[in-house]
XYZ file of C-alpha atoms in Angstrom:
751
model
C 17.777 11.918 34.777
C 14.934 12.469 35.085
C 12.572 12.468 37.877
C 10.394 8.355 37.446
C 7.820 8.742 35.209
C 4.331 6.336 35.207
C 3.669 4.476 32.025
C 3.457 0.907 31.278
C 4.771 -2.149 29.174
C 3.750 -3.582 25.935
C 5.780 -6.619 25.931
C 2.505 -8.866 26.732
C -1.962 -8.683 27.420
C -0.732 -7.172 30.615
C 0.604 -4.182 30.147
C 1.487 -3.908 33.444
C 2.629 -0.415 35.023
C 5.769 0.534 35.130
C 8.149 3.607 35.813
C 10.804 4.856 34.035
C 14.062 7.669 34.512
C 14.795 8.923 31.287
C 18.424 9.216 30.850
C 21.632 9.600 27.970
C 22.681 12.540 25.732
C 19.737 13.578 24.432
C 17.617 12.521 27.824
C 15.737 9.970 25.203
C 16.496 6.553 26.821
C 14.946 4.565 29.160
C 17.840 4.564 31.477
C 16.161 2.577 34.438
C 12.754 0.963 34.714
C 11.110 -0.552 37.584
C 7.008 -1.667 38.774
C 4.423 0.920 39.241
C 3.073 0.763 42.838
C 0.293 3.105 42.448
C -0.580 1.238 39.863
C -4.318 -0.789 40.762
C -3.731 -3.997 38.852
C 0.066 -4.553 38.545
C 0.228 -3.275 42.356
C 4.667 -2.772 41.822
C 4.734 -6.073 40.417
C 7.420 -6.458 36.874
C 8.917 -9.594 35.249
C 12.400 -9.346 33.493
C 11.184 -8.172 30.010
C 10.100 -5.014 31.232
C 13.502 -3.645 31.821
C 14.496 -4.122 28.119
C 12.041 -1.379 26.861
C 14.873 0.932 25.667
C 15.470 -1.794 23.155
C 12.387 -0.930 21.573
C 12.232 2.683 21.646
C 15.682 3.467 21.170
C 16.986 0.945 17.853
C 18.959 1.336 14.148
C 15.264 0.289 12.415
C 13.619 3.046 13.858
C 12.317 5.087 10.524
C 11.878 8.486 10.552
C 10.629 9.060 6.419
C 7.980 8.136 4.683
C 9.538 5.346 1.944
C 8.294 4.627 -1.194
C 8.594 1.629 -3.674
C 10.517 2.603 -6.830
C 10.129 0.296 -9.914
C 13.821 -1.281 -8.993
C 12.129 -2.436 -6.444
C 13.782 -0.283 -3.508
C 12.647 2.685 -1.356
C 13.694 6.139 -1.506
C 12.223 8.528 0.936
C 9.708 11.280 0.453
C 7.901 13.889 2.042
C 4.676 13.381 4.023
C 2.199 15.141 2.043
C 3.368 13.256 -1.317
C 3.296 10.633 0.859
C -0.452 10.966 1.692
C -1.513 12.233 -1.507
C -0.081 8.939 -3.542
C -1.149 7.160 -1.104
C -4.731 8.271 -0.563
C -4.561 7.904 -4.766
C -3.786 4.434 -4.992
C -6.683 3.168 -2.314
C -9.017 5.334 -3.801
C -7.853 3.858 -7.343
C -8.514 0.369 -5.982
C -12.062 1.336 -4.790
C -12.968 2.886 -7.630
C -11.522 0.124 -9.824
C -12.561 -3.195 -7.661
C -14.413 -1.987 -4.731
C -13.445 -1.168 -1.299
C -14.195 -4.747 -0.816
C -11.143 -5.351 -2.126
C -9.083 -3.383 0.416
C -7.648 -6.016 3.669
C -7.141 -3.834 6.449
C -3.872 -5.937 9.039
C -3.726 -4.793 12.050
C -5.470 -2.099 14.388
C -3.649 -2.772 17.624
C -0.910 -4.536 18.484
C 0.580 -5.468 21.719
C -0.546 -2.754 23.945
C -0.926 -0.100 21.009
C -4.888 0.176 20.792
C -5.839 3.628 19.757
C -4.213 2.837 15.879
C -7.187 0.538 15.253
C -10.050 3.265 16.691
C -8.625 5.763 14.021
C -8.612 3.188 11.243
C -12.097 3.137 11.116
C -12.216 6.506 9.350
C -10.193 5.141 6.683
C -11.655 2.222 6.001
C -14.989 4.049 6.239
C -13.890 6.296 3.399
C -12.575 3.326 0.891
C -15.623 0.903 1.840
C -13.548 -1.571 3.411
C -15.250 -4.448 4.799
C -12.751 -6.898 5.518
C -10.422 -6.748 7.846
C -8.346 -8.947 10.333
C -5.403 -9.503 12.945
C -3.460 -11.232 16.027
C -6.470 -12.206 17.545
C -7.771 -14.329 14.569
C -4.847 -17.130 14.405
C -5.144 -17.240 18.182
C -9.050 -16.714 20.034
C -11.378 -16.817 17.666
C -12.632 -20.204 18.716
C -12.140 -19.350 22.119
C -14.784 -15.862 21.491
C -17.412 -17.623 19.001
C -17.939 -20.839 21.841
C -18.045 -17.890 24.680
C -20.974 -16.150 22.504
C -22.686 -19.170 21.370
C -22.892 -20.683 24.692
C -22.970 -16.987 27.324
C -23.592 -14.150 24.768
C -20.221 -12.880 26.501
C -16.541 -13.671 26.949
C -15.533 -14.847 30.340
C -12.222 -14.914 32.421
C -10.826 -16.923 35.412
C -10.441 -15.221 38.705
C -7.456 -16.811 39.414
C -6.390 -14.236 42.503
C -9.734 -15.922 44.727
C -9.478 -19.406 43.331
C -9.136 -22.595 45.602
C -8.249 -25.217 42.397
C -6.159 -23.363 38.891
C -6.413 -25.061 36.174
C -4.100 -24.096 33.599
C -4.944 -25.612 29.419
C -1.826 -25.170 27.586
C -0.796 -21.742 29.326
C 2.558 -21.249 30.828
C 1.635 -17.945 32.809
C 5.520 -18.253 34.829
C 6.650 -16.793 30.768
C 3.267 -15.386 28.830
C 1.743 -13.786 32.085
C -1.951 -13.013 31.171
C -3.110 -12.520 34.578
C -2.504 -9.981 36.741
C 1.036 -10.275 39.372
C 1.245 -13.892 37.094
C 4.397 -15.013 39.193
C 3.327 -13.632 42.695
C -0.303 -15.457 42.291
C 1.204 -18.371 40.826
C 3.461 -18.937 44.151
C 0.798 -17.940 45.835
C -1.485 -20.606 45.311
C 1.429 -23.328 45.387
C 2.704 -22.095 48.905
C -1.331 -22.338 49.937
C -2.087 -26.200 51.384
C -5.776 -24.910 50.868
C -5.529 -24.614 47.484
C -4.211 -26.322 44.131
C -2.874 -26.272 40.583
C -3.757 -28.336 37.975
C -2.240 -28.017 34.555
C -2.500 -29.657 31.516
C 0.735 -29.437 28.803
C 2.876 -31.857 26.600
C 5.773 -29.918 28.201
C 7.139 -29.709 31.806
C 6.852 -26.036 32.080
C 7.604 -23.574 35.178
C 4.458 -23.232 35.983
C 3.869 -26.991 35.771
C 6.534 -27.772 38.533
C 4.818 -25.695 41.131
C 1.347 -27.461 40.008
C -0.262 -30.425 42.357
C -1.077 -32.336 39.681
C 0.686 -31.876 36.417
C -1.303 -33.777 33.091
C 1.880 -34.073 30.457
C -0.602 -34.905 27.482
C 0.923 -35.756 24.815
C 0.866 -33.724 22.067
C -2.068 -32.800 19.985
C -4.569 -34.831 21.999
C -6.018 -32.293 24.456
C -9.737 -32.838 23.293
C -9.822 -36.587 24.390
C -8.602 -35.519 28.095
C -10.672 -33.090 28.362
C -13.606 -35.789 27.624
C -12.217 -38.126 29.685
C -12.154 -35.751 32.580
C -15.960 -35.153 31.291
C -16.120 -38.534 31.284
C -15.421 -39.791 34.996
C -17.583 -36.761 36.348
C -20.610 -37.861 34.995
C -19.592 -41.528 35.443
C -18.937 -40.912 39.310
C -21.700 -38.575 39.473
C -19.570 -35.587 40.814
C -21.964 -32.665 38.318
C -23.506 -30.826 39.858
C -26.458 -31.380 38.850
C -29.130 -28.751 40.654
C -26.531 -25.489 39.045
C -26.543 -27.672 35.851
C -30.889 -27.604 36.163
C -30.849 -23.634 37.282
C -28.386 -22.551 35.121
C -27.925 -23.717 31.632
C -30.296 -25.014 29.187
C -29.354 -28.260 26.797
C -27.031 -29.920 28.892
C -29.334 -32.708 28.412
C -28.379 -33.255 24.672
C -24.282 -33.138 25.613
C -25.184 -35.658 28.037
C -24.983 -38.759 26.089
C -21.590 -38.042 24.003
C -20.015 -37.437 27.151
C -21.405 -40.407 29.057
C -20.197 -42.771 25.658
C -16.571 -41.581 26.299
C -13.925 -44.515 27.160
C -11.857 -42.969 29.712
C -9.151 -46.562 30.095
C -9.306 -45.288 25.708
C -8.581 -41.219 26.332
C -6.375 -41.182 28.423
C -4.576 -44.026 26.151
C -4.479 -41.787 23.048
C -3.132 -38.718 25.515
C -0.510 -41.237 26.871
C -1.348 -40.347 30.778
C -2.341 -42.753 33.318
C -5.790 -42.953 34.382
C -5.575 -43.169 38.308
C -3.519 -39.142 37.676
C -6.647 -38.734 35.056
C -9.054 -39.322 38.000
C -8.036 -37.857 40.330
C -7.521 -34.183 38.366
C -11.165 -34.698 37.796
C -12.211 -35.412 41.471
C -10.315 -32.523 42.088
C -11.503 -30.183 39.774
C -15.978 -31.434 40.479
C -14.682 -30.879 44.220
C -13.916 -27.388 44.329
C -15.594 -24.733 45.325
C -14.488 -22.132 43.378
C -12.955 -23.314 40.265
C -10.415 -21.023 37.932
C -9.167 -22.017 34.221
C -7.460 -20.552 31.660
C -7.135 -21.970 27.895
C -4.469 -20.999 25.960
C -1.819 -20.949 22.886
C -0.776 -24.373 23.919
C -4.545 -25.485 22.820
C -5.438 -22.967 20.493
C -3.076 -23.118 18.367
C -3.228 -26.745 18.261
C -5.568 -30.198 16.576
C -9.114 -30.070 17.516
C -8.826 -25.985 19.502
C -12.553 -25.295 18.860
C -13.758 -28.305 20.498
C -11.466 -28.019 23.302
C -12.883 -24.861 24.046
C -16.118 -26.008 23.950
C -15.147 -29.184 26.363
C -13.361 -26.446 28.505
C -15.937 -24.225 28.640
C -18.378 -27.708 29.609
C -16.121 -28.619 32.382
C -17.037 -25.150 33.860
C -20.832 -26.333 33.861
C -20.349 -29.419 35.401
C -18.950 -28.154 38.161
C -20.834 -25.147 38.148
C -17.940 -22.301 38.325
C -19.260 -19.608 37.023
C -20.575 -16.478 38.699
C -18.827 -16.650 41.877
C -15.630 -15.597 42.952
C -12.733 -17.281 42.201
C -14.564 -18.880 38.749
C -15.290 -17.900 35.481
C -16.995 -13.977 35.602
C -17.749 -11.813 33.038
C -15.749 -8.184 33.340
C -17.254 -4.630 32.287
C -15.293 -2.908 29.272
C -14.366 0.100 27.913
C -14.590 -1.190 24.379
C -15.176 -4.744 24.159
C -12.985 -7.285 21.768
C -14.554 -10.394 21.486
C -18.029 -10.956 19.382
C -19.221 -13.908 18.148
C -19.848 -15.182 14.441
C -20.976 -12.399 11.610
C -23.052 -13.534 8.985
C -20.600 -12.404 6.210
C -17.876 -14.592 5.040
C -14.610 -14.310 2.859
C -15.170 -13.052 -0.462
C -13.090 -16.041 -2.222
C -12.767 -18.913 0.337
C -16.603 -18.111 1.843
C -14.191 -18.357 5.214
C -16.440 -17.951 8.439
C -15.610 -14.190 10.202
C -15.757 -14.728 14.127
C -15.504 -10.866 16.487
C -15.234 -9.140 12.567
C -11.581 -10.892 11.672
C -10.698 -12.794 8.733
C -9.144 -15.936 9.355
C -5.465 -15.425 9.372
C -4.457 -18.404 7.425
C -7.148 -18.108 4.224
C -5.544 -14.350 3.442
C -3.463 -15.633 1.139
C -5.507 -17.782 -0.801
C -7.855 -15.126 -0.565
C -5.065 -13.042 -2.741
C -3.208 -15.731 -4.950
C -6.511 -16.527 -7.060
C -8.242 -15.127 -10.485
C -11.418 -14.590 -8.600
C -13.303 -10.806 -9.376
C -13.889 -10.227 -5.795
C -10.114 -11.510 -4.493
C -8.578 -8.931 -2.483
C -5.996 -6.217 -4.355
C -4.878 -4.137 -1.631
C -3.659 -4.255 2.377
C -3.076 -2.058 5.157
C -1.308 -2.771 7.556
C -0.768 -1.624 10.346
C 1.640 -1.891 13.632
C 1.577 -5.905 12.302
C 3.758 -8.194 10.672
C 1.889 -10.236 8.967
C 4.839 -11.779 6.828
C 6.839 -12.638 9.736
C 3.771 -13.768 11.783
C 1.554 -15.424 9.924
C 1.194 -19.070 9.213
C 3.644 -19.935 5.937
C 5.507 -17.034 5.715
C 6.938 -17.831 2.085
C 3.205 -18.031 0.717
C 2.367 -14.966 2.287
C 5.409 -12.212 0.902
C 3.649 -14.645 -2.650
C 0.508 -12.667 -1.238
C 1.413 -9.300 -0.506
C 4.051 -9.244 -3.696
C 0.585 -10.169 -5.482
C -1.637 -7.308 -4.361
C -2.216 -4.485 -6.664
C -1.501 -2.083 -3.594
C 0.177 -2.061 -0.236
C 1.081 0.246 2.510
C 2.692 -0.132 5.537
C 2.060 1.632 8.421
C 5.169 1.431 11.439
C 7.640 2.421 13.982
C 10.440 -0.093 11.657
C 11.576 -1.086 8.231
C 9.711 -5.110 8.982
C 9.699 -8.265 7.132
C 6.282 -6.770 5.489
C 7.051 -3.488 5.511
C 9.926 -4.537 2.967
C 6.625 -6.212 1.099
C 4.838 -3.274 0.643
C 4.889 -0.056 -1.651
C 4.641 2.594 0.649
C 5.890 2.630 4.636
C 4.501 5.433 6.820
C 6.608 6.190 9.862
C 3.954 6.173 13.299
C 5.186 7.181 16.739
C 6.390 4.959 19.309
C 4.373 3.647 21.552
C 5.774 5.877 23.801
C 5.839 9.028 21.889
C 2.009 9.509 21.829
C -1.040 8.835 24.135
C -2.083 5.186 23.669
C -3.935 1.992 26.433
C -4.633 -0.886 26.110
C -8.549 -2.869 25.743
C -7.482 -5.715 27.740
C -9.419 -5.081 30.660
C -10.649 -8.850 32.038
C -10.838 -7.562 36.202
C -13.274 -8.971 39.120
C -14.278 -7.325 41.295
C -11.907 -3.402 40.360
C -11.019 -3.585 36.755
C -8.700 -1.370 35.510
C -8.229 1.447 32.581
C -4.841 2.745 31.802
C -4.667 5.765 29.867
C -0.483 6.153 29.395
C 0.529 9.645 29.156
C 3.565 10.074 26.279
C 7.143 9.936 27.908
C 9.221 11.163 25.312
C 8.334 13.856 21.732
C 8.008 12.303 18.677
C 10.571 13.073 15.959
C 9.419 15.841 13.788
C 8.980 13.244 10.924
C 6.750 10.588 12.105
C 3.364 11.352 12.527
C 0.848 8.960 15.357
C -1.582 6.927 13.809
C -4.550 9.433 14.412
C -3.154 12.218 12.502
C -1.885 9.712 9.556
C -5.575 8.848 9.760
C -7.083 12.176 9.576
C -4.792 13.551 6.991
C -5.989 10.091 4.426
C -9.441 11.414 5.414
C -8.979 14.982 4.460
C -6.922 13.466 1.052
C -9.977 11.807 0.051
C -11.844 14.768 0.733
C -14.293 13.008 3.237
C -13.825 15.354 5.871
C -16.680 17.937 6.350
C -14.989 21.170 6.592
C -18.407 23.128 7.809
C -18.689 20.244 10.687
C -15.476 20.417 12.089
C -15.781 24.200 12.175
C -19.208 23.855 13.724
C -17.958 21.735 16.233
C -14.768 23.500 17.199
C -17.330 26.601 17.836
C -19.633 24.122 20.013
C -16.650 23.217 22.405
C -15.870 27.243 22.564
C -18.860 28.424 22.916
C -20.509 25.717 25.245
C -17.564 23.279 26.351
C -18.402 19.440 26.429
C -21.967 19.777 26.790
C -22.732 21.924 23.777
C -20.380 20.101 21.852
C -21.738 16.524 22.998
C -25.353 17.985 21.257
C -23.742 18.693 18.032
C -22.000 16.035 17.412
C -25.320 13.988 18.238
C -27.114 16.181 15.563
C -24.174 15.060 13.248
C -24.833 12.153 13.800
C -28.672 11.556 13.250
C -28.102 14.193 10.007
C -25.507 11.684 8.263
C -25.025 8.363 7.112
C -21.166 8.641 7.607
C -20.580 9.817 11.124
C -20.191 6.928 12.614
C -16.804 5.875 10.441
C -16.792 9.522 10.239
C -16.584 10.147 14.184
C -12.946 9.315 14.884
C -11.344 11.972 12.720
C -13.800 14.098 13.055
C -12.992 13.464 17.687
C -9.083 14.264 17.106
C -9.294 17.229 14.798
C -11.563 18.717 17.463
C -12.497 17.320 21.026
C -8.043 15.762 20.613
C -7.303 19.814 20.290
C -8.140 20.899 23.428
C -6.980 18.290 25.802
C -4.039 18.037 27.663
C -0.855 18.012 25.577
C 0.336 15.007 24.381
C -3.111 13.477 24.866
C -5.280 14.157 21.413
C -5.053 10.642 20.413
C -6.998 9.636 23.655
C -10.200 12.154 22.091
C -11.680 8.388 20.934
C -11.897 7.877 24.357
C -14.356 9.921 25.266
C -17.320 8.385 23.457
C -16.254 4.731 24.593
C -16.587 6.498 28.434
C -20.356 7.904 27.923
C -20.799 4.207 26.366
C -19.459 2.776 29.037
C -21.298 4.981 31.839
C -24.534 4.108 30.217
C -24.098 0.451 30.600
C -22.374 0.283 33.934
C -23.415 2.884 36.001
C -23.848 1.599 39.049
C -20.170 -0.601 38.840
C -18.534 3.018 37.930
C -19.952 5.226 41.009
C -19.283 1.893 42.890
C -15.450 2.765 41.959
C -16.166 6.208 42.887
C -16.904 7.953 39.702
C -19.530 10.289 40.749
C -21.993 11.964 38.116
C -25.589 13.251 38.831
C -26.805 11.679 35.256
C -25.852 9.619 32.376
C -23.885 12.395 30.694
C -22.531 13.826 34.142
C -21.122 10.151 34.112
C -19.549 9.702 31.451
C -17.633 12.874 31.562
C -16.203 12.305 35.143
C -15.465 9.062 33.620
C -13.626 10.624 30.741
C -11.790 13.134 33.260
C -10.698 10.341 35.724
C -9.002 8.480 32.038
C -7.343 11.414 31.288
C -6.029 12.930 34.638
C -4.894 8.895 35.932
C -1.552 8.748 34.757
C -0.740 4.959 36.846
C -4.697 4.168 35.681
C -7.371 3.687 37.880
C -10.316 1.430 38.799
C -13.202 2.408 36.396
C -15.390 -0.153 38.084
C -16.202 -2.134 41.017
C -18.347 -5.442 40.848
C -19.627 -8.260 42.505
C -18.591 -12.086 40.826
C -22.537 -12.261 40.605
C -22.681 -9.326 38.318
C -21.649 -11.426 35.500
C -25.458 -13.232 35.414
C -26.728 -10.041 34.617
C -23.777 -9.861 31.718
C -24.992 -13.375 29.854
C -25.641 -11.844 26.440
C -27.893 -14.892 26.040
C -31.839 -14.524 25.215
C -32.865 -16.733 28.389
C -30.257 -15.474 30.879
C -28.965 -18.645 31.020
C -26.395 -21.012 29.259
C -26.569 -22.609 26.300
C -24.712 -25.677 26.562
C -24.952 -27.053 22.952
C -23.113 -25.971 19.827
C -24.860 -28.222 17.037
C -21.812 -28.542 14.697
C -19.285 -29.102 17.948
C -21.712 -31.944 19.352
C -21.568 -33.607 15.914
C -17.880 -33.147 15.920
C -17.702 -34.369 19.858
C -19.223 -37.459 18.816
C -16.879 -38.521 15.882
C -14.371 -38.150 18.282
C -14.825 -41.075 20.031
C -14.157 -43.227 16.397
C -11.509 -40.567 15.083
C -7.699 -42.470 14.323
C -5.206 -40.719 16.102
C -3.138 -38.276 13.248
C -1.152 -39.696 10.946
C 2.899 -39.546 11.868
C 4.742 -40.137 8.743
C 7.944 -41.993 8.981
C 9.294 -39.196 7.141
C 8.265 -36.345 9.707
C 8.789 -38.794 13.664
C 8.771 -35.398 15.748
C 6.018 -32.846 16.439
C 6.964 -29.192 16.821
C 5.725 -26.607 18.758
C 5.846 -24.005 16.758
C 6.526 -20.300 19.346
C 7.197 -21.855 22.683
C 6.829 -18.776 25.336
C 10.208 -18.439 27.549
C 11.791 -16.205 29.369
C 12.967 -13.474 27.017
C 10.686 -14.076 24.195
C 7.680 -11.893 23.318
C 6.417 -10.276 20.062
C 8.490 -9.085 17.485
C 8.657 -5.099 18.430
C 11.839 -5.448 20.093
C 13.871 -6.287 16.786
C 17.192 -5.994 18.804
C 18.525 -9.238 19.799
C 20.305 -7.840 22.754
C 17.097 -7.527 24.768
C 17.169 -10.848 24.992
C 19.090 -12.033 28.836
C 19.882 -15.064 27.418
C 18.565 -17.456 24.546
C 19.302 -14.698 22.414
C 19.914 -17.315 19.304
C 16.571 -18.954 20.475
C 17.469 -22.819 20.633
C 15.410 -25.459 19.616
C 14.626 -27.686 22.840
C 15.221 -31.732 22.149
C 14.585 -34.565 25.119
C 18.198 -35.411 25.345
C 17.105 -39.378 24.566
C 15.889 -38.076 20.837
C 20.006 -36.414 20.941
C 21.508 -39.300 21.665
C 19.294 -41.670 19.155
C 20.014 -39.062 15.928
C 23.901 -38.927 17.830
C 23.198 -35.183 17.739
C 25.182 -32.599 20.014
C 23.698 -30.625 22.954
C 24.852 -26.871 22.379
C 25.821 -28.443 18.571
C 23.497 -26.824 14.882
C 21.343 -29.673 13.098
C 18.858 -28.911 10.323
C 14.999 -28.958 11.409
C 13.214 -29.504 8.591
C 8.712 -29.954 8.012
C 6.760 -29.690 5.262
C 6.981 -26.342 4.174
C 10.563 -25.715 4.954
C 13.930 -25.923 6.502
C 15.872 -23.982 9.237
C 19.267 -24.676 10.618
C 18.665 -24.329 14.652
C 20.807 -24.749 17.623
C 20.393 -27.543 20.204
C 19.308 -27.796 23.856
C 19.134 -30.584 25.509
C 15.807 -30.964 27.842
C 14.119 -33.228 29.887
C 11.023 -31.132 30.284
C 10.399 -31.991 26.856
C 9.074 -35.231 26.050
C 10.433 -38.026 23.745
C 9.607 -37.270 19.828
C 8.618 -33.642 20.950
C 10.453 -30.212 20.261
C 10.076 -26.778 20.864
C 10.982 -23.721 18.861
C 10.830 -20.420 20.480
C 8.413 -17.770 19.618
C 9.524 -13.662 18.062
C 12.981 -14.463 17.068
C 13.573 -14.654 13.071
C 13.421 -11.317 12.950
C 16.780 -9.354 11.031
C 18.843 -6.815 12.667
C 20.650 -3.949 11.424
C 25.033 -4.258 13.251
C 26.936 -1.554 13.672
C 28.974 -1.880 9.688
C 24.893 -1.477 8.555
C 24.653 -5.650 6.987
C 21.860 -7.288 9.030
C 22.048 -9.974 10.680
C 19.078 -12.820 12.067
C 18.970 -13.973 15.565
C 17.453 -17.227 15.442
C 14.782 -18.741 13.290
C 11.186 -17.676 11.973
C 8.595 -20.317 13.238
C 6.601 -19.323 10.736
C 8.927 -20.786 7.380
C 8.308 -24.312 8.394
C 4.491 -23.875 9.155
C 1.886 -24.489 6.710
C -1.314 -22.799 6.065
C -3.604 -25.143 5.211
C -2.521 -27.005 8.433
C -5.686 -24.934 10.098
C -9.070 -25.330 12.455
C -11.853 -26.357 10.371
C -14.558 -23.724 12.216
C -12.448 -21.122 12.450
C -8.799 -21.703 11.149
C -6.558 -20.742 14.040
C -3.469 -22.547 12.951
C -1.914 -25.795 14.161
C 1.213 -23.766 15.635
C 1.646 -26.373 18.392
C 1.490 -29.536 16.075
C 3.749 -29.268 13.274
C 5.137 -32.512 11.637
C 9.185 -32.380 11.864
C 12.307 -34.118 11.621
C 15.963 -33.169 12.318
C 18.691 -33.716 10.178
C 22.572 -33.719 11.076
C 24.514 -30.805 9.130
C 27.895 -32.081 7.161
């Protein structure tokens, strides 16, 4: 067995540092896994999911050759030269006939697999691709838009230091998203001077630790938040001095909040008014209040309005820019941006943070509109399984003139493609994540490869460089000049020639990733060639946050030297490192608003807030008396990169959770089978009686419903795929995020 080697878990956004011992006959088995105490963020923390990572690295679904679809629909292996030539030619044919805007790029950063998205910039630029999307567009774009309208920046809560923690549609015990999640939750719960409030229909593991659990009726979170804000204003608990000093436009919002009938709102939510008022007083009385919203509300009715009301709570309590409140962290690369001036070509849907809304993708394809998407590049993603309405997504993929999938496995999406290009796993190449959201110490982690990749697969950086060369857009003379600059003058000379190229050639911006990989990447330590993309990001970070970087102990006499020192720290810190150190008040300097104040008014959402007072409750048809949460986080669910169901320590089939009273009323057995039906489809499910649920509510776990080859070669599906049940048209009217947590459903006995 090998020595312990540092890397990271890839099953949630935290990407906790882990150490691995390799074993097995070939030395490629992730034999033992433990938390990495040298990792500055996770500090040795580990949850039960990380111990299963060998199921990702070593499995029967691994692709080891490019695959081309035959005319009869089956696949045949081809060599890389043929695959690159064919894929480049077919994508160019679509571009030349219909324009690059008819090619959609989907992906560019699965969980912890972020560097590939940067290299795809070259392919997108060569083809004139303007439209892209990924999983963030079915979760976070409402939050992104609201944040940028109000703050011009994206803020996160500081839960390590807060007095009161509020989790809105969020169960960090299972979904994490904050460093050392379970340890932090326990610390808050044990401290008599700290309190926790959970807003969730389900009595989750986090709710059981909470001082106040607001078990809101599914889909009514907007009324609850309006009631909390109404109480704070009615009882004169708002921090009026703070509002006056730091916000603009709150007086235009105030009347809509003062109109709130707390009694009516709490009745819609199914909550006791005394409890609602108690929660509001706790929030208003906190010196350090940190809040976190997540998919329970972001994939639910009124999701964008909820994100707005959530941030108004920050304002009335003065919870921004100080320890234990909401803070704006530094970043190596920003992930969240505001609304673009562009819209999608067919529906005119808004593009936020550069992303096409996921739910509209099939409608942008299944039409005779001349500007429809006609080809797709899918990378490190599985939209045929992960997006709403899988049936419609498969139909859309089949309707494309050409599609190529770049992935490690023959996924559900890959089976619909014309070409599948196999890539190295996340443990066979340099990789990183850009989910860096911490204050005062923010960390970055470039993971070194644990293993060499099989000779028949390529890392994404190599795939995109070869595609650029096949499309004859790589400037070979410039590549030679950059290599010569590195050889004779090192990185200073390289930087000078690179900057010259940027002023001489307009295409350098999108060529940069492939150029860096083919030149700078060749000079980096073994296995780290894909990290070349981080060199310009390190220099940009050094220009943006020089004082923060120096406070973290990284020195440089000038901007270039500081960027070089930061890049060297990235390359030589296999367990990650602190790249910036800040005071929480630095958040005020990072506001992106023109006047440096928080803007309280978003006109469209203010109209929606006023409309909320008279809005009728969501209709509940007799045919669908239940509300299904399609995609619940549990102890052994994550993204679907672990395709082998053996990774799950329990509940391998992903039971449907139902309140015991509902089972009794329907004559169904705990542990038995039933048919779960929605307007879109039906699946057979195992039942689990759970008094954590509300009567009339159902929950199906995320991450199941993929099939896996058995030892005899047959494929078997484990659990139900939630998106066989969801409808693409059930989405937020502002940003298009799906209502996966509020799906009308019914249960039927199976004879």
